[in-house]
Amino acid sequence: MNLLFIADPLASFKIYKDSTYAMMVEAARREHGLFAMLAGDLAWRDGKIIGAARAVDLTGGDPWFSAGAAEWRDLAGFDAVIMRTDPPFDQTYLYATWLLDMAERQGARVFNRPQSLRDFNEKLAIARFPQFIAPTLVSGDAALIRAFLAEQGDIIVKPLNAMGGAGVFRLRPHDPNLGAILETLTRNGAETIMAQRYLPAIKDGDKRILVIDGEAVPYCLARIPAEGETRGNLAAGGTGVARPLSERDWQIARELGPQLNAAGLLLVGLDVIGDCLTEVNVTSPTCFQEITQQTGFDVAAMFVDALERNVKGEK
């Protein structure tokens, strides 16, 4: 198969932990052809969706890849197009999903499905599964958020379009910075944010559960906050510890898996704190390498197996 990865610049990859890199290594091991481009390199011309794609070879050294010259190629000519551009979900990302929608109609196989990348905001998507979430408010109204804080006593607030723990704050009723934080996050009421009851179980880790083709990887990565930190995200200094899924983790994954798969989401990263679902990550879920290194379970192989099944129409 020839696989096109729409991702961030390859030179920016931290290959010791990057999940897209792990996918590429496994695909190359199976002798699939690799190509890469940026989301901004998509174009519509003469009725076709094309991309300035470069053939990629893995060197096994430093630099870790070599790339050919960019060539405008019809996306429908690839066996699979894998959208792995990191958030934020900005205008460029939005335009890319519309162009990829058009590519799908022309025969391209795109994973994850562009429509679902738009429909499943990584924070808001938890509202589809209220039986698994903590008390939550979505609003840009400071008075409403203050009332929610007074009711809950201890909350987390976060923007709806960021990743890696960016813009996440823990608030309590007498926080002297409460007003400034809400003004900043909501841009004085112009932007909607999410508030959730603080979950003390964060001390045991913010668990990333990977769901591939509707089935859960049997191990999660519990991202444990650094001393004095609220956020468990690895990008915020958290420590990743792989663990078998708990009974509750399996319950959440088995309930959500078929629904996510039916929506064309081949790969999803569920975030769970304690017993509560907190996010549904669909843009570029990660933690492949950490889970594989600590447990021996080959997450990238499970992903490429699923990709091959879907391309062959076996699913």
Coordinates of C-alpha atoms in Angstrom, one line a residue:
M1 CA 0.0 0.0 0.0
N2 CA 1.0 3.6 -0.5
L3 CA 0.2 5.6 2.7
L4 CA 0.0 9.4 2.8
F5 CA 0.5 11.0 6.2
I6 CA -0.8 14.5 6.7
A7 CA 1.2 15.6 9.7
D8 CA 3.4 18.3 11.2
P9 CA 6.9 18.8 9.7
L10 CA 8.8 15.5 10.0
A11 CA 11.9 17.3 11.2
S12 CA 9.9 18.4 14.3
F13 CA 9.1 14.8 15.4
K14 CA 10.5 13.6 18.7
I15 CA 11.0 10.1 17.4
Y16 CA 11.6 8.5 20.8
K17 CA 7.9 9.1 21.6
D18 CA 6.1 10.1 18.5
S19 CA 3.2 7.8 17.6
T20 CA 3.1 8.9 13.9
Y21 CA 6.7 7.8 13.7
A22 CA 5.8 4.5 15.2
M23 CA 3.1 4.0 12.6
M24 CA 5.6 4.8 9.8
V25 CA 8.2 2.4 11.2
E26 CA 5.7 -0.5 11.3
A27 CA 4.2 0.4 7.9
A28 CA 7.8 0.5 6.4
R29 CA 8.6 -2.9 8.0
R30 CA 5.7 -4.3 6.0
E31 CA 7.1 -2.6 2.9
H32 CA 4.3 -0.1 2.5
G33 CA 5.2 3.1 0.7
L34 CA 5.4 6.2 2.8
F35 CA 4.5 9.8 1.8
A36 CA 4.1 12.9 3.8
M37 CA 2.8 16.4 3.5
L38 CA 1.4 19.3 5.6
A39 CA -2.3 20.2 5.9
G40 CA -1.5 23.5 4.3
D41 CA -0.3 21.6 1.2
L42 CA -3.8 20.5 0.2
A43 CA -5.3 22.0 -2.9
W44 CA -8.4 21.8 -5.1
R45 CA -7.7 22.0 -8.8
D46 CA -9.7 21.1 -11.9
G47 CA -12.2 19.4 -9.7
K48 CA -9.7 17.2 -7.9
I49 CA -8.1 17.3 -4.4
I50 CA -4.4 17.1 -4.7
G51 CA -1.5 17.4 -2.3
A52 CA 2.2 18.4 -2.4
A53 CA 3.4 15.0 -1.2
R54 CA 6.9 13.8 -0.7
A55 CA 8.1 10.2 -0.8
V56 CA 9.7 9.3 2.6
D57 CA 12.3 6.8 3.4
L58 CA 13.3 5.9 6.9
T59 CA 17.1 5.9 7.4
G60 CA 17.5 4.4 10.8
G61 CA 20.0 7.1 11.6
D62 CA 20.2 10.9 12.1
P63 CA 18.3 12.4 10.4
W64 CA 15.8 9.7 10.7
F65 CA 14.2 10.2 7.3
S66 CA 15.0 11.3 3.8
A67 CA 12.3 12.9 1.6
G68 CA 12.0 13.4 -2.1
A69 CA 10.8 16.4 -4.0
A70 CA 7.2 17.5 -3.4
E71 CA 4.9 16.4 -6.2
W72 CA 1.3 17.3 -6.7
R73 CA -0.6 14.0 -6.4
D74 CA -4.3 13.1 -6.5
L75 CA -5.3 12.0 -2.9
A76 CA -7.5 9.3 -4.4
G77 CA -4.4 7.7 -5.8
F78 CA -3.2 6.7 -2.3
D79 CA -4.4 3.5 -0.6
A80 CA -4.9 5.4 2.6
V81 CA -4.6 9.0 3.8
I82 CA -3.8 9.3 7.5
M83 CA -4.6 12.7 9.1
R84 CA -2.2 13.2 12.0
T85 CA -1.9 17.0 12.2
D86 CA -1.8 18.2 15.9
P87 CA -4.2 20.7 17.3
P88 CA -5.1 23.5 17.7
F89 CA -8.1 23.0 15.5
D90 CA -7.7 26.3 13.7
Q91 CA -8.9 27.6 10.4
T92 CA -6.2 25.8 8.4
Y93 CA -7.3 22.5 10.1
L94 CA -10.9 23.2 9.4
Y95 CA -10.2 24.0 5.7
A96 CA -8.2 20.8 5.5
T97 CA -11.2 18.7 6.7
W98 CA -13.4 20.2 4.1
L99 CA -10.9 19.5 1.4
L100 CA -10.5 15.9 2.7
D101 CA -14.3 15.5 2.6
M102 CA -14.1 16.3 -1.1
A103 CA -11.2 13.9 -1.5
E104 CA -13.3 11.1 0.1
R105 CA -16.1 11.7 -2.4
Q106 CA -13.5 11.3 -5.1
G107 CA -12.5 7.9 -3.7
A108 CA -9.8 8.7 -1.1
R109 CA -9.8 6.6 2.1
V110 CA -9.1 9.1 4.9
F111 CA -8.5 8.1 8.5
N112 CA -9.9 9.6 10.7
R113 CA -12.9 10.6 8.7
P114 CA -12.8 14.4 8.1
Q115 CA -16.5 14.9 9.1
S116 CA -15.9 13.2 12.5
L117 CA -12.7 15.3 13.1
R118 CA -15.1 18.3 12.9
D119 CA -18.0 16.7 14.8
F120 CA -16.0 15.3 17.7
N121 CA -14.5 18.3 19.4
E122 CA -12.0 16.6 21.8
K123 CA -13.5 18.3 24.8
L124 CA -17.2 18.7 23.9
A125 CA -17.5 15.1 22.6
I126 CA -17.8 13.8 26.1
A127 CA -21.3 15.3 26.2
R128 CA -22.3 12.4 23.9
F129 CA -21.6 10.0 26.8
P130 CA -23.1 11.7 29.9
Q131 CA -23.2 8.4 31.8
F132 CA -19.4 8.4 32.1
I133 CA -18.6 12.1 32.9
A134 CA -18.2 14.3 36.0
P135 CA -20.3 17.4 36.5
T136 CA -19.4 19.7 33.5
L137 CA -20.3 23.1 32.3
V138 CA -19.6 24.6 28.9
S139 CA -20.0 28.4 28.7
G140 CA -18.2 31.7 28.2
D141 CA -20.3 33.4 30.9
A142 CA -18.2 34.3 33.9
A143 CA -21.1 34.5 36.3
L144 CA -22.3 31.0 35.2
I145 CA -18.8 29.6 35.7
R146 CA -18.6 31.2 39.1
A147 CA -21.9 29.7 40.1
F148 CA -20.7 26.3 38.9
L149 CA -17.5 26.7 41.0
A150 CA -19.5 27.7 44.1
E151 CA -21.6 24.6 43.6
Q152 CA -18.7 22.2 43.0
G153 CA -16.2 23.8 45.3
D154 CA -13.2 22.8 43.2
I155 CA -13.0 22.8 39.4
I156 CA -10.8 22.6 36.3
V157 CA -11.3 25.1 33.5
K158 CA -9.8 24.7 30.0
P159 CA -10.1 25.9 26.4
L160 CA -11.9 23.8 23.9
N161 CA -9.3 23.9 21.1
A162 CA -5.9 23.2 22.8
M163 CA -3.8 20.1 23.6
G164 CA -1.1 19.0 26.0
G165 CA -2.6 20.7 29.0
A166 CA -2.3 24.2 27.5
G167 CA -4.6 26.7 29.2
V168 CA -5.8 24.3 32.0
F169 CA -6.3 25.8 35.4
R170 CA -7.6 24.5 38.7
L171 CA -9.9 27.0 40.5
R172 CA -11.3 27.2 44.0
P173 CA -13.8 29.8 45.2
H174 CA -11.3 32.1 46.9
D175 CA -8.6 32.0 44.3
P176 CA -7.3 35.6 44.1
N177 CA -6.7 35.1 40.3
L178 CA -10.2 33.8 39.6
G179 CA -11.4 36.9 37.8
A180 CA -8.3 37.3 35.7
I181 CA -8.2 33.6 34.7
L182 CA -11.8 33.6 33.6
E183 CA -11.3 36.9 31.7
T184 CA -8.3 35.5 29.9
L185 CA -9.7 32.1 29.0
T186 CA -13.0 33.4 27.8
R187 CA -11.5 36.6 26.3
N188 CA -14.0 38.6 28.4
G189 CA -16.9 36.4 27.5
A190 CA -16.2 36.1 23.8
E191 CA -15.0 32.5 23.9
T192 CA -16.6 29.4 25.3
I193 CA -14.6 27.2 27.7
M194 CA -15.2 24.0 29.6
A195 CA -15.4 23.7 33.4
Q196 CA -15.4 20.3 35.1
R197 CA -15.5 19.2 38.8
Y198 CA -11.9 18.6 39.9
L199 CA -11.2 14.9 40.2
P200 CA -8.8 14.0 43.1
A201 CA -8.0 10.7 41.3
I202 CA -5.7 12.8 39.0
K203 CA -3.0 12.0 41.5
D204 CA -3.1 8.4 40.2
G205 CA -2.9 9.6 36.6
D206 CA -4.8 10.9 33.7
K207 CA -5.3 7.6 31.8
R208 CA -5.0 7.5 28.0
I209 CA -7.0 4.6 26.6
L210 CA -6.4 3.9 22.9
V211 CA -9.3 2.6 20.9
I212 CA -8.3 1.2 17.4
D213 CA -11.0 0.1 15.0
G214 CA -13.5 0.0 17.8
E215 CA -11.3 -2.2 20.1
A216 CA -9.3 -1.0 23.1
V217 CA -5.6 -1.5 23.5
P218 CA -5.5 -3.6 26.7
Y219 CA -3.1 -1.2 28.4
C220 CA -3.5 2.5 29.1
L221 CA -0.9 5.1 29.9
A222 CA -1.5 6.8 33.2
R223 CA 0.0 10.2 33.0
I224 CA 0.9 11.2 36.6
P225 CA 1.3 14.9 37.4
A226 CA 4.6 16.2 38.5
E227 CA 4.9 17.4 42.1
G228 CA 2.9 20.5 42.6
E229 CA 1.2 20.2 39.2
T230 CA -2.5 19.7 38.4
R231 CA -2.0 18.4 34.9
G232 CA -0.9 14.9 34.0
N233 CA -0.1 15.6 30.4
L234 CA 3.3 14.5 29.3
A235 CA 3.8 17.8 27.6
A236 CA 3.3 19.5 31.0
G237 CA 5.9 17.3 32.8
G238 CA 3.8 14.3 33.7
T239 CA 5.2 10.8 34.0
G240 CA 3.7 8.0 31.9
V241 CA 3.1 4.7 33.5
A242 CA 1.5 1.9 31.5
R243 CA -1.2 -0.2 33.3
P244 CA -3.7 -2.8 32.4
L245 CA -7.2 -1.4 31.8
S246 CA -9.4 -1.5 34.9
E247 CA -12.9 -2.9 34.8
R248 CA -14.3 0.6 34.5
D249 CA -11.8 1.5 31.7
W250 CA -13.0 -1.6 29.8
Q251 CA -16.7 -0.6 30.4
I252 CA -16.1 2.9 28.9
A253 CA -14.0 1.6 26.0
R254 CA -16.5 -1.2 25.1
E255 CA -19.5 1.2 25.2
L256 CA -17.8 3.9 23.1
G257 CA -15.7 1.8 20.8
P258 CA -18.5 0.6 18.4
Q259 CA -20.0 4.2 18.2
L260 CA -16.6 5.8 17.5
N261 CA -15.9 3.1 14.9
A262 CA -19.2 3.7 13.2
A263 CA -18.4 7.4 12.9
G264 CA -15.2 6.5 10.9
L265 CA -12.8 7.1 13.8
L266 CA -10.1 4.4 13.3
L267 CA -8.0 5.7 16.2
V268 CA -9.2 7.5 19.3
G269 CA -7.6 8.4 22.6
L270 CA -10.0 8.4 25.5
D271 CA -8.9 10.3 28.6
V272 CA -10.1 8.9 31.8
I273 CA -9.5 10.2 35.4
G274 CA -10.6 7.8 38.0
D275 CA -13.9 6.5 36.7
C276 CA -14.8 9.6 34.6
L277 CA -14.3 10.2 30.9
T278 CA -12.8 13.7 30.4
E279 CA -11.8 13.9 26.7
V280 CA -12.3 12.0 23.4
N281 CA -9.1 12.7 21.4
V282 CA -9.5 12.2 17.6
T283 CA -7.0 14.5 15.9
S284 CA -3.6 12.9 16.7
P285 CA -3.9 10.5 19.6
T286 CA -0.5 9.4 21.0
C287 CA 1.2 7.2 23.6
F288 CA 1.9 4.3 21.3
Q289 CA 5.6 4.1 22.1
E290 CA 5.3 4.5 25.9
I291 CA 2.7 1.6 26.1
T292 CA 4.8 -0.6 23.8
Q293 CA 8.1 0.0 25.6
Q294 CA 6.6 -0.7 29.0
T295 CA 4.4 -3.7 28.2
G296 CA 5.6 -5.2 25.0
F297 CA 2.2 -4.8 23.4
D298 CA 2.8 -3.6 19.9
V299 CA 0.3 -0.7 19.5
A300 CA 1.6 0.3 16.1
A301 CA 1.2 -3.2 14.7
M302 CA -2.4 -3.2 16.0
F303 CA -3.0 0.1 14.2
V304 CA -1.5 -1.0 10.9
D305 CA -3.4 -4.3 11.0
A306 CA -6.6 -2.2 11.4
L307 CA -5.6 0.1 8.6
E308 CA -4.9 -2.8 6.2
R309 CA -8.3 -4.4 7.1
N310 CA -10.1 -1.2 6.3
V311 CA -8.3 -0.5 3.1
K312 CA -9.0 -4.1 1.9
G313 CA -12.7 -3.7 2.9
E314 CA -12.5 -6.4 5.5
K315 CA -14.2 -4.2 8.1

